[in-house]
Each structure stands twice: as C-alpha cells, then as structure tokens.
Amino acid sequence: VSFKSSASNLGATAPNANAQQEIFERATCLPGTNCAAITTLVSTPDGVTPGNAPSSESKIASGGRFIVFASTATNLVNGAGPVQQIYMYDTCLSAASGCVPGLTLISTPDGSTPGNGPSEHPTISLGTGTVSVSTTTGELVAFASQASNLAANTANGVSNVFVRKACVGFLSNVSSCTSTTVLVRGETGTGKEV
C-alpha cells in the first residue's frame, strides 16, 4: 500500500523529521506468514533523507513493485523543482537479487532534465509490476503536465497528457529498452487537439 502522511513516528525505515507530507509504502503480511510488516519512506533521494517539500498523488502498480507520485521537493533529483515533478520508486519487491530500491524522474524528456512546468496526476501501467530481464517494454507512466520541454509541440501554455516508458529494473539488455516521453493528448499552438 502507498500513502501520503506528514507523521514523524512511522518507524526507523520511514524517517520524516521535518514532518513534511511524504509518500510511504506499507508492506503488509498475510496471517500465518513469516514476515514483518514495515513502513518505508518512498519520497527520498537516498532512503534516509525525506523530500524537502510536499509529495502527493501516489499510485502503486498492482504487483507492488513500482510506486509513482508527484512532488515539489527540490532534493529528490539534481535540478528538480520548484515546479512539481513526477517520480517512480522501485521497491524491488519480487525483483531479482541485486536490485537496489531507488527513485527515477519520470517528468523528463531525456532521463535527467526535469520538466520546466508543473506535472500532476501520475498513473502507472496495470502490469504485474515486475520487469523481466529480457523484456523490452518497461513500465508505462501517464501524467499531465504544463511543461514545454517534454516533447515536441508542447509549448502551448496548456496541460498536455504524456506517457513515459521507464526502463527500470533491467539487469541486462539495458540497451534493448529506450526510455522515452511522448505526447499522447494536447493542443497545438493553433488550438487544434492532437
């Protein structure tokens, strides 16, 4: 389960000393299983430091591995903020050994440059939340944005809908998956819908 909270008492794996609204994951256990329920901070650049501004709108893939959310924090990735960006967190749930939980910027044209306008309403593909070593598809994240640098013909001053293929979780064949952001629905400068 993913959720937002400004609580500062969710446990050692969920630090939130600044009591900012952050995104957390709660791993639950079925009765009779040999596991421990744990709450983990998701809106973090390093697994320890909370975001320095509010995060919201979390969605979790049905398999539980990937969580997408929106944040105005400026410390989650280099160059982000102060406009709201979209992120995806890989929990490594059911992943192959060697997976390290981490954050990926989604509202980007090239994998590192943040969008230059606010992004919101993220949703993630309804797949299992697992990425096979040989897959070439990646996880699909849709979101709305007013950024003009995410794809061609988007400097129109209105919110457009984008889909980004995020190539995370690949242990090999990384070159077989290309992360891209594409315009799915929007308006051209002449007011015509695309």
PDB file of C-alpha atoms in Angstrom:
ATOM      1  CA  VAL A   1       0.000   0.000   0.000  1.00  0.00           C
ATOM      2  CA  SER A   2       1.277   3.508  -0.744  1.00  0.00           C
ATOM      3  CA  PHE A   3       0.037   6.591   1.096  1.00  0.00           C
ATOM      4  CA  LYS A   4       0.890  10.198   1.947  1.00  0.00           C
ATOM      5  CA  SER A   5       1.477  11.380   5.505  1.00  0.00           C
ATOM      6  CA  SER A   6       3.178  14.108   7.489  1.00  0.00           C
ATOM      7  CA  ALA A   7       3.592  11.814  10.519  1.00  0.00           C
ATOM      8  CA  SER A   8       7.063  11.654  12.025  1.00  0.00           C
ATOM      9  CA  ASN A   9       6.558   8.457  14.051  1.00  0.00           C
ATOM     10  CA  LEU A  10       6.224   5.743  11.396  1.00  0.00           C
ATOM     11  CA  GLY A  11       9.435   3.917  12.331  1.00  0.00           C
ATOM     12  CA  ALA A  12      13.153   3.763  11.620  1.00  0.00           C
ATOM     13  CA  THR A  13      12.653   2.899   7.930  1.00  0.00           C
ATOM     14  CA  ALA A  14      10.280   5.852   7.481  1.00  0.00           C
ATOM     15  CA  PRO A  15      12.177   8.934   8.708  1.00  0.00           C
ATOM     16  CA  ASN A  16      10.281  12.217   8.470  1.00  0.00           C
ATOM     17  CA  ALA A  17      11.872  14.575  10.997  1.00  0.00           C
ATOM     18  CA  ASN A  18      10.698  17.659   9.107  1.00  0.00           C
ATOM     19  CA  ALA A  19       7.040  16.471   9.306  1.00  0.00           C
ATOM     20  CA  GLN A  20       6.588  17.315   5.609  1.00  0.00           C
ATOM     21  CA  GLN A  21       3.894  15.486   3.632  1.00  0.00           C
ATOM     22  CA  GLU A  22       5.792  12.491   2.211  1.00  0.00           C
ATOM     23  CA  ILE A  23       4.985   9.261   0.352  1.00  0.00           C
ATOM     24  CA  PHE A  24       5.330   5.969   2.226  1.00  0.00           C
ATOM     25  CA  GLU A  25       4.902   2.300   1.416  1.00  0.00           C
ATOM     26  CA  ARG A  26       3.442  -0.126   3.933  1.00  0.00           C
ATOM     27  CA  ALA A  27       4.407  -3.739   3.275  1.00  0.00           C
ATOM     28  CA  THR A  28       1.785  -5.884   4.924  1.00  0.00           C
ATOM     29  CA  CYS A  29       1.862  -9.556   5.776  1.00  0.00           C
ATOM     30  CA  LEU A  30      -0.758 -12.249   5.417  1.00  0.00           C
ATOM     31  CA  PRO A  31      -1.678 -14.028   8.638  1.00  0.00           C
ATOM     32  CA  GLY A  32       0.446 -17.110   9.225  1.00  0.00           C
ATOM     33  CA  THR A  33       3.336 -15.930   7.035  1.00  0.00           C
ATOM     34  CA  ASN A  34       6.847 -15.448   8.311  1.00  0.00           C
ATOM     35  CA  CYS A  35       7.307 -11.746   7.542  1.00  0.00           C
ATOM     36  CA  ALA A  36       7.311  -8.433   9.367  1.00  0.00           C
ATOM     37  CA  ALA A  37       5.078  -5.549   8.328  1.00  0.00           C
ATOM     38  CA  ILE A  38       7.191  -2.448   7.674  1.00  0.00           C
ATOM     39  CA  THR A  39       6.650   1.171   6.596  1.00  0.00           C
ATOM     40  CA  THR A  40       9.243   2.675   4.247  1.00  0.00           C
ATOM     41  CA  LEU A  41       9.846   6.254   3.117  1.00  0.00           C
ATOM     42  CA  VAL A  42       9.428   6.474  -0.685  1.00  0.00           C
ATOM     43  CA  SER A  43       9.843  10.212  -1.394  1.00  0.00           C
ATOM     44  CA  THR A  44      13.566  10.200  -0.651  1.00  0.00           C
ATOM     45  CA  PRO A  45      16.738  10.681  -2.705  1.00  0.00           C
ATOM     46  CA  ASP A  46      18.781   8.230  -0.625  1.00  0.00           C
ATOM     47  CA  GLY A  47      16.481   6.076   1.520  1.00  0.00           C
ATOM     48  CA  VAL A  48      17.046   8.261   4.575  1.00  0.00           C
ATOM     49  CA  THR A  49      16.502  11.931   3.716  1.00  0.00           C
ATOM     50  CA  PRO A  50      12.853  12.976   3.281  1.00  0.00           C
ATOM     51  CA  GLY A  51      11.828  15.307   0.497  1.00  0.00           C
ATOM     52  CA  ASN A  52      12.112  18.987   1.425  1.00  0.00           C
ATOM     53  CA  ALA A  53       8.634  19.905   0.120  1.00  0.00           C
ATOM     54  CA  PRO A  54       5.278  18.079  -0.075  1.00  0.00           C
ATOM     55  CA  SER A  55       4.709  14.915  -2.117  1.00  0.00           C
ATOM     56  CA  SER A  56       1.284  13.564  -3.086  1.00  0.00           C
ATOM     57  CA  GLU A  57      -0.814  11.616  -5.623  1.00  0.00           C
ATOM     58  CA  SER A  58       0.827   8.214  -5.089  1.00  0.00           C
ATOM     59  CA  LYS A  59      -0.234   5.201  -7.142  1.00  0.00           C
ATOM     60  CA  ILE A  60       1.173   1.701  -6.818  1.00  0.00           C
ATOM     61  CA  ALA A  61       1.458  -0.927  -9.579  1.00  0.00           C
ATOM     62  CA  SER A  62      -0.716  -3.976  -8.972  1.00  0.00           C
ATOM     63  CA  GLY A  63       2.350  -6.136  -8.286  1.00  0.00           C
ATOM     64  CA  GLY A  64       3.510  -3.705  -5.600  1.00  0.00           C
ATOM     65  CA  ARG A  65       6.979  -3.117  -7.005  1.00  0.00           C
ATOM     66  CA  PHE A  66       6.628   0.368  -8.510  1.00  0.00           C
ATOM     67  CA  ILE A  67       5.103   3.492  -6.929  1.00  0.00           C
ATOM     68  CA  VAL A  68       4.559   6.749  -8.824  1.00  0.00           C
ATOM     69  CA  PHE A  69       3.930  10.105  -7.177  1.00  0.00           C
ATOM     70  CA  ALA A  70       4.113  13.874  -7.631  1.00  0.00           C
ATOM     71  CA  SER A  71       6.400  16.151  -5.605  1.00  0.00           C
ATOM     72  CA  THR A  72       7.560  19.752  -5.370  1.00  0.00           C
ATOM     73  CA  ALA A  73      10.654  18.684  -3.403  1.00  0.00           C
ATOM     74  CA  THR A  74      13.903  20.052  -4.819  1.00  0.00           C
ATOM     75  CA  ASN A  75      16.195  17.446  -3.241  1.00  0.00           C
ATOM     76  CA  LEU A  76      14.885  14.234  -4.846  1.00  0.00           C
ATOM     77  CA  VAL A  77      16.965  14.537  -8.048  1.00  0.00           C
ATOM     78  CA  ASN A  78      19.501  17.107  -9.241  1.00  0.00           C
ATOM     79  CA  GLY A  79      17.911  20.150 -10.857  1.00  0.00           C
ATOM     80  CA  ALA A  80      14.327  19.339  -9.807  1.00  0.00           C
ATOM     81  CA  GLY A  81      11.946  21.983  -8.587  1.00  0.00           C
ATOM     82  CA  PRO A  82      10.488  24.184  -7.622  1.00  0.00           C
ATOM     83  CA  VAL A  83       7.746  23.033 -10.001  1.00  0.00           C
ATOM     84  CA  GLN A  84       6.034  19.722  -9.270  1.00  0.00           C
ATOM     85  CA  GLN A  85       7.639  16.683 -10.940  1.00  0.00           C
ATOM     86  CA  ILE A  86       6.566  13.036 -11.349  1.00  0.00           C
ATOM     87  CA  TYR A  87       8.723  10.234  -9.904  1.00  0.00           C
ATOM     88  CA  MET A  88       8.698   6.438  -9.839  1.00  0.00           C
ATOM     89  CA  TYR A  89      10.115   4.480  -6.908  1.00  0.00           C
ATOM     90  CA  ASP A  90      11.301   0.894  -7.397  1.00  0.00           C
ATOM     91  CA  THR A  91      10.734  -1.048  -4.160  1.00  0.00           C
ATOM     92  CA  CYS A  92      12.489  -4.133  -5.624  1.00  0.00           C
ATOM     93  CA  LEU A  93       9.571  -6.282  -4.421  1.00  0.00           C
ATOM     94  CA  SER A  94       9.892  -9.689  -6.138  1.00  0.00           C
ATOM     95  CA  ALA A  95      12.884  -8.412  -8.129  1.00  0.00           C
ATOM     96  CA  ALA A  96      15.977 -10.435  -8.942  1.00  0.00           C
ATOM     97  CA  SER A  97      18.850 -10.246  -6.487  1.00  0.00           C
ATOM     98  CA  GLY A  98      20.981  -7.184  -6.948  1.00  0.00           C
ATOM     99  CA  CYS A  99      18.034  -4.786  -7.248  1.00  0.00           C
ATOM    100  CA  VAL A 100      18.521  -1.629  -5.188  1.00  0.00           C
ATOM    101  CA  PRO A 101      15.430   0.409  -4.240  1.00  0.00           C
ATOM    102  CA  GLY A 102      15.567   3.824  -5.842  1.00  0.00           C
ATOM    103  CA  LEU A 103      13.897   6.806  -7.419  1.00  0.00           C
ATOM    104  CA  THR A 104      13.556   7.660 -11.124  1.00  0.00           C
ATOM    105  CA  LEU A 105      12.475  11.032 -12.538  1.00  0.00           C
ATOM    106  CA  ILE A 106       9.536  10.466 -14.898  1.00  0.00           C
ATOM    107  CA  SER A 107       8.613  14.033 -15.984  1.00  0.00           C
ATOM    108  CA  THR A 108      11.712  14.377 -18.151  1.00  0.00           C
ATOM    109  CA  PRO A 109      12.467  14.452 -21.873  1.00  0.00           C
ATOM    110  CA  ASP A 110      15.822  12.686 -21.567  1.00  0.00           C
ATOM    111  CA  GLY A 111      16.080  10.888 -18.237  1.00  0.00           C
ATOM    112  CA  SER A 112      17.814  13.686 -16.334  1.00  0.00           C
ATOM    113  CA  THR A 113      16.369  17.092 -17.242  1.00  0.00           C
ATOM    114  CA  PRO A 114      13.266  17.882 -15.137  1.00  0.00           C
ATOM    115  CA  GLY A 115      10.141  19.245 -16.803  1.00  0.00           C
ATOM    116  CA  ASN A 116      10.042  23.057 -16.887  1.00  0.00           C
ATOM    117  CA  GLY A 117       6.374  23.242 -15.874  1.00  0.00           C
ATOM    118  CA  PRO A 118       4.230  21.536 -13.237  1.00  0.00           C
ATOM    119  CA  SER A 119       3.281  17.873 -13.730  1.00  0.00           C
ATOM    120  CA  GLU A 120       0.451  16.035 -11.960  1.00  0.00           C
ATOM    121  CA  HIS A 121      -1.949  13.080 -11.885  1.00  0.00           C
ATOM    122  CA  PRO A 122       0.503  10.186 -12.412  1.00  0.00           C
ATOM    123  CA  THR A 123      -0.747   6.686 -13.086  1.00  0.00           C
ATOM    124  CA  ILE A 124       1.202   3.523 -13.781  1.00  0.00           C
ATOM    125  CA  SER A 125       0.510   0.653 -16.182  1.00  0.00           C
ATOM    126  CA  LEU A 126      -1.612  -2.119 -14.733  1.00  0.00           C
ATOM    127  CA  GLY A 127       1.045  -4.760 -15.306  1.00  0.00           C
ATOM    128  CA  THR A 128       2.310  -7.046 -12.615  1.00  0.00           C
ATOM    129  CA  GLY A 129       4.887  -4.515 -11.505  1.00  0.00           C
ATOM    130  CA  THR A 130       7.685  -6.881 -12.423  1.00  0.00           C
ATOM    131  CA  VAL A 131      10.230  -6.392 -15.157  1.00  0.00           C
ATOM    132  CA  SER A 132      11.724  -9.440 -16.779  1.00  0.00           C
ATOM    133  CA  VAL A 133      15.425  -9.483 -17.600  1.00  0.00           C
ATOM    134  CA  SER A 134      14.632  -9.951 -21.280  1.00  0.00           C
ATOM    135  CA  THR A 135      11.643  -7.605 -21.638  1.00  0.00           C
ATOM    136  CA  THR A 136      11.894  -4.588 -23.909  1.00  0.00           C
ATOM    137  CA  THR A 137       8.781  -2.794 -22.728  1.00  0.00           C
ATOM    138  CA  GLY A 138       9.474  -1.192 -19.351  1.00  0.00           C
ATOM    139  CA  GLU A 139       6.811   0.313 -17.114  1.00  0.00           C
ATOM    140  CA  LEU A 140       4.474   2.920 -18.619  1.00  0.00           C
ATOM    141  CA  VAL A 141       3.615   6.026 -16.592  1.00  0.00           C
ATOM    142  CA  ALA A 142       0.995   8.522 -17.791  1.00  0.00           C
ATOM    143  CA  PHE A 143       0.747  12.036 -16.375  1.00  0.00           C
ATOM    144  CA  ALA A 144      -0.471  15.546 -17.188  1.00  0.00           C
ATOM    145  CA  SER A 145       1.991  18.429 -17.492  1.00  0.00           C
ATOM    146  CA  GLN A 146       2.278  22.061 -18.496  1.00  0.00           C
ATOM    147  CA  ALA A 147       5.997  21.586 -19.225  1.00  0.00           C
ATOM    148  CA  SER A 148       7.064  22.674 -22.689  1.00  0.00           C
ATOM    149  CA  ASN A 149      10.310  20.675 -22.798  1.00  0.00           C
ATOM    150  CA  LEU A 150       8.970  17.107 -22.534  1.00  0.00           C
ATOM    151  CA  ALA A 151       8.151  16.555 -26.219  1.00  0.00           C
ATOM    152  CA  ALA A 152       7.896  18.487 -29.451  1.00  0.00           C
ATOM    153  CA  ASN A 153       4.977  20.890 -29.993  1.00  0.00           C
ATOM    154  CA  THR A 154       4.079  21.269 -26.313  1.00  0.00           C
ATOM    155  CA  ALA A 155       4.873  24.969 -25.768  1.00  0.00           C
ATOM    156  CA  ASN A 156       1.180  25.779 -25.873  1.00  0.00           C
ATOM    157  CA  GLY A 157       0.517  27.020 -22.333  1.00  0.00           C
ATOM    158  CA  VAL A 158      -1.971  24.244 -21.557  1.00  0.00           C
ATOM    159  CA  SER A 159      -1.729  20.944 -19.757  1.00  0.00           C
ATOM    160  CA  ASN A 160      -0.912  18.010 -22.038  1.00  0.00           C
ATOM    161  CA  VAL A 161      -1.008  14.264 -21.365  1.00  0.00           C
ATOM    162  CA  PHE A 162       2.261  12.333 -21.645  1.00  0.00           C
ATOM    163  CA  VAL A 163       3.323   8.701 -21.332  1.00  0.00           C
ATOM    164  CA  ARG A 164       6.871   7.814 -20.342  1.00  0.00           C
ATOM    165  CA  LYS A 165       8.342   4.377 -20.771  1.00  0.00           C
ATOM    166  CA  ALA A 166      10.645   3.913 -17.799  1.00  0.00           C
ATOM    167  CA  CYS A 167      13.345   1.307 -18.305  1.00  0.00           C
ATOM    168  CA  VAL A 168      13.992   0.416 -14.683  1.00  0.00           C
ATOM    169  CA  GLY A 169      14.691  -2.958 -13.196  1.00  0.00           C
ATOM    170  CA  PHE A 170      16.804  -4.147 -16.122  1.00  0.00           C
ATOM    171  CA  LEU A 171      19.738  -6.279 -15.058  1.00  0.00           C
ATOM    172  CA  SER A 172      20.878  -6.952 -18.612  1.00  0.00           C
ATOM    173  CA  ASN A 173      19.913  -5.914 -22.119  1.00  0.00           C
ATOM    174  CA  VAL A 174      19.526  -2.301 -20.933  1.00  0.00           C
ATOM    175  CA  SER A 175      20.166  -1.133 -24.478  1.00  0.00           C
ATOM    176  CA  SER A 176      17.078  -3.023 -25.641  1.00  0.00           C
ATOM    177  CA  CYS A 177      14.794  -0.632 -23.757  1.00  0.00           C
ATOM    178  CA  THR A 178      14.702   3.055 -24.622  1.00  0.00           C
ATOM    179  CA  SER A 179      13.137   5.427 -22.094  1.00  0.00           C
ATOM    180  CA  THR A 180      11.012   7.974 -23.906  1.00  0.00           C
ATOM    181  CA  THR A 181       8.385  10.595 -23.129  1.00  0.00           C
ATOM    182  CA  VAL A 182       5.671  11.027 -25.750  1.00  0.00           C
ATOM    183  CA  LEU A 183       2.773  13.440 -26.101  1.00  0.00           C
ATOM    184  CA  VAL A 184      -0.477  11.495 -26.036  1.00  0.00           C
ATOM    185  CA  ARG A 185      -3.065  14.251 -25.949  1.00  0.00           C
ATOM    186  CA  GLY A 186      -2.714  18.000 -26.139  1.00  0.00           C
ATOM    187  CA  GLU A 187      -3.255  21.080 -28.248  1.00  0.00           C
ATOM    188  CA  THR A 188      -1.071  22.609 -30.923  1.00  0.00           C
ATOM    189  CA  GLY A 189      -0.295  26.298 -30.895  1.00  0.00           C
ATOM    190  CA  THR A 190      -3.282  26.800 -33.205  1.00  0.00           C
ATOM    191  CA  GLY A 191      -5.692  25.313 -30.664  1.00  0.00           C
ATOM    192  CA  LYS A 192      -6.127  22.066 -32.576  1.00  0.00           C
ATOM    193  CA  GLU A 193      -6.125  18.921 -30.494  1.00  0.00           C
ATOM    194  CA  VAL A 194      -3.559  16.227 -31.287  1.00  0.00           C
TER     195      VAL A 194
END
